[in-house]
Short mmCIF file of C-alpha atoms and ligand atoms in Angstrom, two decimals:
data_model
loop_
_atom_site.label_atom_id
_atom_site.label_comp_id
_atom_site.label_asym_id
_atom_site.label_seq_id
_atom_site.Cartn_x
_atom_site.Cartn_y
_atom_site.Cartn_z
CA UNK A 10 102.62 117.17 90.57
CA UNK A 11 101.72 117.35 94.25
CA UNK A 12 98.47 115.87 95.51
CA UNK A 13 98.20 118.27 98.45
CA UNK A 14 98.61 121.35 96.23
CA UNK A 15 95.64 120.24 94.11
CA UNK A 16 93.26 120.35 97.14
CA UNK A 17 91.50 123.67 97.81
CA UNK A 18 90.67 124.91 101.32
CA UNK A 19 87.42 126.80 101.85
CA UNK A 20 87.37 128.53 105.26
CA UNK A 21 84.20 128.54 107.37
CA UNK A 22 82.30 125.91 105.37
CA UNK A 23 79.80 124.45 106.14
CA UNK A 24 79.94 126.49 109.35
CA UNK A 25 82.25 129.03 111.00
CA UNK A 26 85.59 127.59 112.15
CA UNK A 27 85.67 124.58 109.77
CA UNK A 28 88.43 124.50 107.14
CA UNK A 29 86.72 122.52 104.38
CA UNK A 30 89.24 120.49 102.34
CA UNK A 31 87.70 120.56 98.88
CA UNK A 32 88.80 117.64 96.69
CA UNK A 33 86.70 118.72 93.69
CA UNK A 34 89.76 120.68 92.52
CA UNK A 35 91.78 117.44 92.66
CA UNK A 36 89.03 115.52 90.83
CA UNK A 37 88.88 118.10 88.04
CA UNK A 38 92.66 117.99 87.45
CA UNK A 39 93.34 115.03 85.12
CA UNK A 40 96.88 114.35 86.35
CA UNK A 41 96.08 114.81 90.05
CA UNK A 42 93.04 112.51 89.88
CA UNK A 43 94.95 109.80 88.02
CA UNK A 44 97.86 110.06 90.47
CA UNK A 45 95.57 109.94 93.51
CA UNK A 46 93.97 106.70 92.26
CA UNK A 47 97.41 105.15 91.61
CA UNK A 48 98.78 106.24 95.00
CA UNK A 49 95.70 105.05 96.90
CA UNK A 50 96.22 101.56 95.44
CA UNK A 51 100.01 101.50 95.66
CA UNK A 52 100.39 99.73 99.06
CA UNK A 53 97.86 97.08 98.05
CA UNK A 54 99.53 96.03 94.77
CA UNK A 55 99.74 92.25 94.80
CA UNK A 56 97.21 91.99 97.65
CA UNK A 57 94.00 90.10 96.84
CA UNK A 58 90.95 92.41 97.04
CA UNK A 59 87.41 91.22 96.24
CA UNK A 60 85.51 94.51 96.52
CA UNK A 61 85.97 98.24 97.02
CA UNK A 62 83.65 99.75 99.65
CA UNK A 63 83.16 103.53 99.60
CA UNK A 64 81.74 105.94 102.16
CA UNK A 65 79.17 108.53 101.04
CA UNK A 66 79.59 110.79 99.22
CA UNK A 67 83.00 111.81 97.87
CA UNK A 68 84.23 108.30 98.59
CA UNK A 69 81.97 107.11 95.77
CA UNK A 70 83.95 109.08 93.16
CA UNK A 71 87.18 107.47 94.31
CA UNK A 72 85.64 104.05 94.92
CA UNK A 73 84.27 103.73 91.39
CA UNK A 74 87.66 104.52 89.89
CA UNK A 75 89.49 102.16 92.28
CA UNK A 76 87.06 99.28 91.64
CA UNK A 77 87.42 99.75 87.88
CA UNK A 78 91.21 99.80 88.16
CA UNK A 79 91.16 96.57 90.21
CA UNK A 80 88.40 94.97 88.10
CA UNK A 81 86.39 94.22 91.23
CA UNK A 82 82.90 95.08 92.46
CA UNK A 83 81.88 98.32 94.18
CA UNK A 84 79.77 98.65 97.35
CA UNK A 85 78.33 101.94 98.67
CA UNK A 86 77.88 102.67 102.38
CA UNK A 87 75.27 105.43 102.61
CA UNK A 88 73.59 107.72 105.07
CA UNK A 89 70.33 106.39 106.52
CA UNK A 90 67.32 106.07 104.23
CA UNK A 91 69.11 106.24 100.86
CA UNK A 92 69.56 102.55 100.00
CA UNK A 93 66.44 100.89 98.56
CA UNK A 94 66.89 97.29 99.76
CA UNK A 95 67.20 95.62 103.17
CA UNK A 96 70.13 97.13 105.08
CA UNK A 97 72.43 96.65 108.04
CA UNK A 98 72.80 99.91 109.96
CA UNK A 99 75.22 101.42 112.48
CA UNK A 100 74.75 104.58 114.54
CA UNK A 101 77.75 106.81 115.19
CA UNK A 102 78.49 110.07 116.96
CA UNK A 103 79.03 113.35 115.16
CA UNK A 104 80.41 116.54 116.69
CA UNK A 105 76.80 117.50 117.41
CA UNK A 106 74.36 114.57 117.67
CA UNK A 107 74.17 111.19 116.00
CA UNK A 108 74.06 109.79 112.47
CA UNK A 109 73.51 106.38 110.90
CA UNK A 110 75.34 104.63 108.05
CA UNK A 111 73.78 101.75 106.10
CA UNK A 112 74.90 98.98 103.74
CA UNK A 113 72.76 96.51 101.80
CA UNK A 114 72.66 93.20 103.67
CA UNK A 115 73.64 91.25 100.50
CA UNK A 116 76.43 93.64 99.40
CA UNK A 117 79.34 91.69 100.92
CA UNK A 118 79.67 87.95 101.52
CA UNK A 119 81.41 86.39 104.55
CA UNK A 120 85.16 86.09 103.95
CA UNK A 121 85.32 88.68 101.16
CA UNK A 122 88.38 90.91 101.31
CA UNK A 123 87.46 94.57 101.00
CA UNK A 124 89.27 97.90 100.62
CA UNK A 125 87.43 100.86 102.20
CA UNK A 126 87.84 104.35 100.72
CA UNK A 127 86.81 107.94 101.45
CA UNK A 128 88.25 111.36 100.62
CA UNK A 129 89.17 112.35 104.18
CA UNK A 130 89.48 110.94 107.70
CA UNK A 131 88.76 113.36 110.56
CA UNK A 132 87.43 111.86 113.82
CA UNK A 133 87.15 108.44 112.17
CA UNK A 134 83.52 108.04 113.25
CA UNK A 135 82.21 107.48 109.71
CA UNK A 136 84.92 104.94 108.96
CA UNK A 137 84.38 103.14 112.28
CA UNK A 138 80.67 102.76 111.45
CA UNK A 139 81.65 101.32 108.06
CA UNK A 140 84.09 98.88 109.65
CA UNK A 141 81.41 97.68 112.06
CA UNK A 142 78.94 97.14 109.20
CA UNK A 143 81.52 95.21 107.17
CA UNK A 144 82.56 93.04 110.12
CA UNK A 145 78.90 92.22 110.86
CA UNK A 146 78.62 91.08 107.23
CA UNK A 147 81.70 88.87 107.75
CA UNK A 148 84.08 90.85 105.51
CA UNK A 149 87.82 90.95 106.02
CA UNK A 150 89.08 94.54 105.81
CA UNK A 151 92.34 94.77 103.85
CA UNK A 152 92.70 98.48 104.63
CA UNK A 153 91.10 101.92 104.68
CA UNK A 154 92.50 104.45 102.19
CA UNK A 155 91.97 108.23 102.23
CA UNK A 156 93.44 111.14 100.30
CA UNK A 157 93.53 113.39 103.39
CA UNK A 158 94.29 112.79 107.08
CA UNK A 159 93.45 115.41 109.73
CA UNK A 160 95.74 113.97 112.45
CA UNK A 161 94.59 116.48 115.09
CA UNK A 162 91.18 114.77 115.11
CA UNK A 163 92.58 111.30 115.84
CA UNK A 164 90.68 109.25 113.26
CA UNK A 165 93.69 107.27 112.06
CA UNK A 166 94.54 106.17 115.61
CA UNK A 167 90.90 105.21 116.27
CA UNK A 168 90.77 103.02 113.15
CA UNK A 169 94.22 101.50 113.76
CA UNK A 170 93.05 100.60 117.29
CA UNK A 171 90.37 98.50 115.57
CA UNK A 172 93.24 96.55 114.00
CA UNK A 173 92.68 98.01 110.52
CA UNK A 174 95.48 99.29 108.26
CA UNK A 175 95.12 103.00 107.33
CA UNK A 176 96.70 104.56 104.22
CA UNK A 177 96.60 108.33 103.57
CA UNK A 178 98.24 110.51 100.90
CA UNK A 179 98.62 113.83 102.74
CA UNK A 180 97.89 115.61 106.00
CA UNK A 181 96.46 119.00 106.96
CA UNK A 182 97.03 120.56 110.40
CA UNK A 183 94.07 121.58 112.52
CA UNK A 184 90.45 120.56 112.02
P1 AMP B 208 84.86 111.74 110.36
O1 AMP B 208 83.72 110.77 110.50
O2 AMP B 208 84.92 112.74 111.47
O3 AMP B 208 86.19 111.03 110.14
O4 AMP B 208 84.54 112.62 109.07
C1 AMP B 208 84.84 112.14 107.80
C2 AMP B 208 83.79 112.51 106.81
O5 AMP B 208 83.41 113.90 106.92
C3 AMP B 208 84.33 112.34 105.39
O6 AMP B 208 83.31 111.75 104.58
C4 AMP B 208 84.70 113.73 104.95
O7 AMP B 208 84.39 113.91 103.59
C5 AMP B 208 83.91 114.67 105.85
N1 AMP B 208 84.75 115.75 106.44
C6 AMP B 208 85.04 115.89 107.76
N2 AMP B 208 85.80 116.97 107.99
C7 AMP B 208 86.02 117.54 106.77
C8 AMP B 208 86.77 118.69 106.33
N3 AMP B 208 87.44 119.48 107.18
N4 AMP B 208 86.79 118.96 105.00
C9 AMP B 208 86.11 118.17 104.12
N5 AMP B 208 85.40 117.07 104.48
C10 AMP B 208 85.34 116.75 105.78
#
């Protein structure tokens, strides 16, 4: 069982030139999904974690399973306008233009230790916005865990430069 082999690549989605790394094939494979959850948590065994925080949208699928496995709470960080209550928000830069990520203001308490999760880290912009939201809320970030790293896009280095531990299960070349 190899995690990387269970991920499908769709060329030119959502636009020409992008190699879309499709984790739905991993999610639909019982053994691959189970193994991915175990491997994502492996470095944090024995480390106190109060909450799992997931980045929209595929991060939610992983985050729910991780939170259940750890018996801790789950917090979503969503794109602007999706969360119903009062939010903290952070703008970040995309390849073309800007976007905003939001988190409920009451979702995390000062001093809580959180694990951040998403399916893939590319430029790291989404994760950086999440880190900023969590730090504004007073959270302590135990680490950021991803199934896939695209090292050519530099996201891991960006997040590590923010003094946050990054854990990934496999890498794909290119962007
Ligand atoms: P970034 O903010 O650049 O690190 O982008 C990370 C977010 O965009 C994650 O939520 C990913 O799911 C998504 N993403 C970026 N590039 C890809 C790709 N090549 N294949 C699949 N998802 C991607």
